[in-house]
């Protein structure tokens, strides 16, 4: 006989009845904790250990910017300044159109200054910037035809330092600086290890739960 | 089994080999990024589609039983491949790389969300749902909450989720048809939709399941071969490209100076200026933050455990034990692709670094990366065909799930219980056509990136179906009133999020737009919607008292959870 108040049929994950339900809930809880900490715990750890870190590009920019702004920069300072702008323009990230234009205007203004306003022809500007035909310099030379524009402005935008900071300060810390199998460690952990952990958790769960069902003689099939 | 598999895959192999005869003459065409008809990719696509239809015809559904659940004849490995193929849609094949290409580490939230959800599915749902023994998600909801109305709601939700999920797939199919055929996007979507509809109508789920196994093989081969070649060509560890591309990620962070003699297909130097934002977590330069990463990840995980067409796959395995085994196999097969996806965004990032390339359509970066690496034309063609295959396998499963909900749960179980087998089949087919037409119309609007469109379906499932299954299985005190409350809260939050999204696309700015866009974003509103729906279900169930019928409680305890009783 059964009645609607019969508590022996109650299922509550947080108040399991002794026996198979309690044991299986313990297994499930353990797996969910591992899963949760593995995924979100690590991301919180990244937040805790990372600090805003400027790129070398930004350090150089900040060093020469006062002279550039006051119009007292030397030839070398102008070259360094131009290279920092190219470094950001060549990042291949979604720069906003406004930011991109400001960067291009500043670069073109400096290039015109370096070439004495004669031309914005890319190879001439490359020579003026003392860019070589190897390494990063070569990439910057290839960028120039797409980065020089005719501009009416005669001064650099006051927004430039903020724009440079926006794209050149990154959250970095020990977990991002350490490399593993060629990857930055945090990237490997999230992109590779977590997925392997998920497969392992599923496999171990299947084995553990089947062992439990055998122990309690639970026959799963009812149809 | 072996013979049957060979019989299925042989026509495809023969046709594929035949196409290679033309490869040399037209190899150059595959390096055109856009615009013209590409013969080799086109031929490969046609061969694959013909193979799918032939397999569908050979294994076509004979009655509603086989249409809905394939007669429960699938082995765990086969079912795992079907789960993987069903799962790996255009969002996995094209969309994840697109997000990572645009937003770096932020895109990994999709990779982790779409795999981590399987752990939830495994420990909380898979075998329990199988032991409950219903055919569809709506069947379970209607039975567990002893409500015809909730069964209808479950069916409607299943249809809405399938529709939303399909939009991203149809967009992916359109994009690849556009790339291969050199036609405009709208025509490509219509052509692709017609083909996938025809195929689903012919085959049904039995054909779909068999096809899914073939589709998995095609998807994984087409995705992996270019990886080996790209790593080899550019000097990364090519024997295990899943690991080999790690150095390329570090190269992007530190910058990769131009290497002598190494260029992309257009002749730009192979190299990139230092771009740490590609790999650094929650980098402000990408415009994304930690909250968004975690919200997307969580929403995709609960969505995974609430997707009707995924849960439904557990009904087609013979035993509950097989349901668990099929999840393990399925997840492993899925991970083979997910471990690889960031490689395409990484190489895409380096190879498209020169502005001469212009702004690429992010959703096609997988194919563009292979093209920019100047890989052999048939390889790029196979990659594009693999993308279509990925979208096809998911769409056909979704259309079957949606049609099942329409025909079985809405029409037969709710509206016309006396309907004959023939009428039910007819309704299933009408449902499939209706869904395809609606989805095609929405896909033409190009509302967002593929992965984002698909993520909306996950949030919808996470807010509505997931709480019903979770509490339905794990708390017998959850009653009909509680279920209604949960559906209303989850559905309400979904409605708000989607309304704001649609309004913004139509140019309207609603009150609190910035707040809602950040916290109830259409890609991840389940981060809050799912917990609130669960809470509402619990509160209302407690307030109204446990009136779950004793037969259901008994069934849940003994058959689903293995409680032994005296009687």
Short mmCIF file of N, CA and C in Angstrom, two decimals, chain B residues 283-366:
data_model
loop_
_atom_site.label_atom_id
_atom_site.label_comp_id
_atom_site.label_asym_id
_atom_site.label_seq_id
_atom_site.Cartn_x
_atom_site.Cartn_y
_atom_site.Cartn_z
N UNK B 283 41.00 40.88 -21.77
CA UNK B 283 41.80 42.03 -22.16
C UNK B 283 40.90 43.19 -22.58
N UNK B 284 41.04 44.36 -21.95
CA UNK B 284 40.18 45.49 -22.31
C UNK B 284 40.29 45.87 -23.79
N UNK B 285 41.46 45.59 -24.40
CA UNK B 285 41.62 45.94 -25.82
C UNK B 285 40.63 45.21 -26.72
N UNK B 286 40.11 44.06 -26.25
CA UNK B 286 39.13 43.31 -27.06
C UNK B 286 37.71 43.80 -26.81
N UNK B 287 37.56 44.67 -25.81
CA UNK B 287 36.21 45.17 -25.49
C UNK B 287 35.40 44.17 -24.68
N UNK B 288 36.01 43.11 -24.18
CA UNK B 288 35.28 42.09 -23.41
C UNK B 288 35.85 42.02 -21.99
N UNK B 289 35.01 41.60 -21.05
CA UNK B 289 35.49 41.52 -19.67
C UNK B 289 35.25 40.14 -19.06
N UNK B 290 35.72 39.98 -17.82
CA UNK B 290 35.65 38.68 -17.16
C UNK B 290 34.21 38.24 -16.92
N UNK B 291 33.36 39.19 -16.57
CA UNK B 291 31.95 38.83 -16.34
C UNK B 291 31.35 38.20 -17.61
N UNK B 292 31.62 38.80 -18.75
CA UNK B 292 31.05 38.26 -20.00
C UNK B 292 31.59 36.86 -20.28
N UNK B 293 32.88 36.67 -20.00
CA UNK B 293 33.49 35.35 -20.24
C UNK B 293 32.74 34.30 -19.42
N UNK B 294 32.58 34.59 -18.14
CA UNK B 294 31.98 33.59 -17.26
C UNK B 294 30.49 33.43 -17.52
N UNK B 295 29.82 34.54 -17.84
CA UNK B 295 28.38 34.45 -18.12
C UNK B 295 28.13 33.60 -19.37
N UNK B 296 28.93 33.82 -20.41
CA UNK B 296 28.76 33.02 -21.63
C UNK B 296 29.03 31.55 -21.33
N UNK B 297 30.12 31.30 -20.64
CA UNK B 297 30.51 29.94 -20.33
C UNK B 297 29.39 29.22 -19.56
N UNK B 298 28.89 29.87 -18.51
CA UNK B 298 27.86 29.25 -17.68
C UNK B 298 26.57 29.05 -18.49
N UNK B 299 26.18 30.07 -19.25
CA UNK B 299 24.94 29.99 -20.03
C UNK B 299 25.01 28.85 -21.04
N UNK B 300 26.16 28.71 -21.68
CA UNK B 300 26.30 27.63 -22.68
C UNK B 300 26.27 26.26 -22.00
N UNK B 301 26.82 26.19 -20.80
CA UNK B 301 26.83 24.91 -20.09
C UNK B 301 25.42 24.47 -19.69
N UNK B 302 24.67 25.36 -19.08
CA UNK B 302 23.31 24.95 -18.68
C UNK B 302 22.44 24.76 -19.92
N UNK B 303 22.74 25.53 -20.94
CA UNK B 303 22.00 25.36 -22.20
C UNK B 303 22.24 23.99 -22.81
N UNK B 304 23.49 23.55 -22.73
CA UNK B 304 23.83 22.22 -23.26
C UNK B 304 22.99 21.15 -22.59
N UNK B 305 22.84 21.28 -21.26
CA UNK B 305 22.10 20.27 -20.52
C UNK B 305 20.59 20.45 -20.67
N UNK B 306 20.16 21.46 -21.43
CA UNK B 306 18.73 21.68 -21.59
C UNK B 306 18.27 21.65 -23.03
N UNK B 307 19.16 21.33 -23.95
CA UNK B 307 18.76 21.35 -25.36
C UNK B 307 17.94 20.10 -25.71
N UNK B 308 16.72 20.29 -26.17
CA UNK B 308 15.87 19.13 -26.44
C UNK B 308 16.50 18.13 -27.41
N UNK B 309 17.15 18.64 -28.47
CA UNK B 309 17.64 17.68 -29.48
C UNK B 309 18.86 16.92 -28.97
N UNK B 310 19.53 17.46 -27.93
CA UNK B 310 20.65 16.72 -27.33
C UNK B 310 20.11 15.69 -26.35
N UNK B 311 19.19 16.13 -25.49
CA UNK B 311 18.59 15.20 -24.51
C UNK B 311 17.92 14.05 -25.26
N UNK B 312 17.27 14.41 -26.37
CA UNK B 312 16.54 13.40 -27.15
C UNK B 312 17.44 12.29 -27.67
N UNK B 313 18.71 12.59 -27.85
CA UNK B 313 19.62 11.56 -28.37
C UNK B 313 19.78 10.40 -27.40
N UNK B 314 19.51 10.66 -26.10
CA UNK B 314 19.65 9.57 -25.13
C UNK B 314 18.52 8.56 -25.23
N UNK B 315 17.45 8.92 -25.95
CA UNK B 315 16.37 7.96 -26.11
C UNK B 315 16.69 6.93 -27.18
N UNK B 316 17.67 7.24 -28.03
CA UNK B 316 17.93 6.33 -29.16
C UNK B 316 19.01 5.30 -28.83
N UNK B 317 19.50 5.28 -27.59
CA UNK B 317 20.45 4.22 -27.21
C UNK B 317 19.68 3.11 -26.50
N UNK B 318 20.14 1.86 -26.67
CA UNK B 318 19.35 0.74 -26.15
C UNK B 318 19.21 0.72 -24.62
N UNK B 319 20.27 1.12 -23.89
CA UNK B 319 20.21 1.01 -22.44
C UNK B 319 20.76 2.29 -21.79
N UNK B 320 20.40 2.48 -20.50
CA UNK B 320 20.87 3.67 -19.78
C UNK B 320 22.39 3.68 -19.71
N UNK B 321 22.98 2.50 -19.57
CA UNK B 321 24.43 2.41 -19.51
C UNK B 321 25.03 2.96 -20.81
N UNK B 322 24.35 2.65 -21.93
CA UNK B 322 24.82 3.14 -23.23
C UNK B 322 24.70 4.66 -23.32
N UNK B 323 23.72 5.21 -22.61
CA UNK B 323 23.57 6.67 -22.63
C UNK B 323 24.83 7.31 -22.06
N UNK B 324 25.34 6.73 -20.97
CA UNK B 324 26.57 7.28 -20.36
C UNK B 324 27.76 7.07 -21.29
N UNK B 325 27.86 5.84 -21.82
CA UNK B 325 28.98 5.56 -22.71
C UNK B 325 28.94 6.47 -23.93
N UNK B 326 27.75 6.73 -24.42
CA UNK B 326 27.65 7.57 -25.63
C UNK B 326 28.05 9.01 -25.32
N UNK B 327 27.80 9.47 -24.07
CA UNK B 327 28.25 10.83 -23.72
C UNK B 327 29.77 10.89 -23.70
N UNK B 328 30.40 9.86 -23.11
CA UNK B 328 31.87 9.85 -23.05
C UNK B 328 32.44 9.85 -24.47
N UNK B 329 31.93 8.95 -25.30
CA UNK B 329 32.43 8.90 -26.68
C UNK B 329 32.12 10.20 -27.42
N UNK B 330 30.88 10.66 -27.24
CA UNK B 330 30.46 11.89 -27.93
C UNK B 330 31.36 13.05 -27.56
N UNK B 331 31.63 13.21 -26.27
CA UNK B 331 32.44 14.34 -25.83
C UNK B 331 33.88 14.21 -26.35
N UNK B 332 34.39 12.99 -26.35
CA UNK B 332 35.75 12.80 -26.87
C UNK B 332 35.80 13.18 -28.36
N UNK B 333 34.82 12.71 -29.12
CA UNK B 333 34.79 13.04 -30.55
C UNK B 333 34.63 14.55 -30.77
N UNK B 334 33.84 15.16 -29.91
CA UNK B 334 33.66 16.62 -30.01
C UNK B 334 34.98 17.34 -29.72
N UNK B 335 35.66 16.87 -28.67
CA UNK B 335 36.91 17.54 -28.26
C UNK B 335 37.98 17.45 -29.34
N UNK B 336 37.95 16.39 -30.13
CA UNK B 336 38.94 16.30 -31.21
C UNK B 336 38.88 17.54 -32.09
N UNK B 337 37.66 18.03 -32.30
CA UNK B 337 37.53 19.25 -33.11
C UNK B 337 37.75 20.51 -32.26
N UNK B 338 37.25 20.48 -31.03
CA UNK B 338 37.36 21.68 -30.20
C UNK B 338 38.81 21.97 -29.79
N UNK B 339 39.62 20.92 -29.65
CA UNK B 339 41.03 21.14 -29.37
C UNK B 339 41.71 21.85 -30.55
N UNK B 340 41.12 21.67 -31.74
CA UNK B 340 41.75 22.18 -32.96
C UNK B 340 41.29 23.57 -33.36
N UNK B 341 40.05 23.92 -32.96
CA UNK B 341 39.45 25.15 -33.50
C UNK B 341 40.30 26.40 -33.30
N UNK B 342 40.95 26.57 -32.11
CA UNK B 342 41.73 27.81 -31.94
C UNK B 342 42.88 27.92 -32.93
N UNK B 343 43.32 26.78 -33.47
CA UNK B 343 44.42 26.82 -34.45
C UNK B 343 44.06 27.68 -35.65
N UNK B 344 42.81 27.55 -36.10
CA UNK B 344 42.41 28.32 -37.30
C UNK B 344 42.39 29.81 -37.02
N UNK B 345 41.91 30.17 -35.81
CA UNK B 345 41.90 31.61 -35.51
C UNK B 345 43.34 32.11 -35.37
N UNK B 346 44.22 31.25 -34.84
CA UNK B 346 45.62 31.65 -34.64
C UNK B 346 46.31 31.88 -35.99
N UNK B 347 46.21 30.88 -36.87
CA UNK B 347 46.82 31.04 -38.20
C UNK B 347 46.11 32.14 -38.99
N UNK B 348 44.79 32.22 -38.84
CA UNK B 348 44.05 33.28 -39.52
C UNK B 348 44.57 34.65 -39.10
N UNK B 349 44.85 34.78 -37.81
CA UNK B 349 45.33 36.05 -37.27
C UNK B 349 46.67 36.44 -37.90
N UNK B 350 47.57 35.47 -37.96
CA UNK B 350 48.91 35.78 -38.50
C UNK B 350 48.84 36.03 -40.01
N UNK B 351 48.12 35.14 -40.69
CA UNK B 351 48.13 35.22 -42.16
C UNK B 351 47.33 36.39 -42.72
N UNK B 352 46.44 36.94 -41.90
CA UNK B 352 45.65 38.09 -42.40
C UNK B 352 46.12 39.40 -41.76
N UNK B 353 47.34 39.38 -41.19
CA UNK B 353 47.80 40.56 -40.44
C UNK B 353 48.00 41.78 -41.34
N UNK B 354 48.32 41.56 -42.60
CA UNK B 354 48.55 42.70 -43.48
C UNK B 354 47.23 43.34 -43.91
N UNK B 355 47.11 44.66 -43.78
CA UNK B 355 45.84 45.32 -44.13
C UNK B 355 45.42 45.12 -45.59
N UNK B 356 46.37 44.70 -46.44
CA UNK B 356 46.01 44.46 -47.84
C UNK B 356 44.89 43.44 -47.97
N UNK B 357 44.82 42.50 -47.00
CA UNK B 357 43.79 41.45 -47.02
C UNK B 357 42.41 42.08 -46.87
N UNK B 358 42.33 43.19 -46.14
CA UNK B 358 41.03 43.83 -45.90
C UNK B 358 40.31 43.16 -44.75
N UNK B 359 39.09 43.67 -44.47
CA UNK B 359 38.30 43.10 -43.38
C UNK B 359 37.65 41.81 -43.86
N UNK B 360 38.00 40.72 -43.22
CA UNK B 360 37.44 39.42 -43.62
C UNK B 360 36.16 39.16 -42.85
N UNK B 361 35.26 38.38 -43.48
CA UNK B 361 34.08 37.91 -42.75
C UNK B 361 34.56 36.91 -41.71
N UNK B 362 34.43 37.28 -40.43
CA UNK B 362 34.99 36.43 -39.36
C UNK B 362 34.45 35.01 -39.42
N UNK B 363 33.17 34.87 -39.77
CA UNK B 363 32.55 33.55 -39.76
C UNK B 363 33.17 32.60 -40.79
N UNK B 364 33.93 33.14 -41.72
CA UNK B 364 34.55 32.26 -42.72
C UNK B 364 36.06 32.17 -42.51
N UNK B 365 36.54 32.57 -41.33
CA UNK B 365 38.00 32.64 -41.13
C UNK B 365 38.65 31.26 -41.24
N UNK B 366 37.91 30.21 -40.90
CA UNK B 366 38.47 28.85 -41.00
C UNK B 366 38.89 28.58 -42.45
#
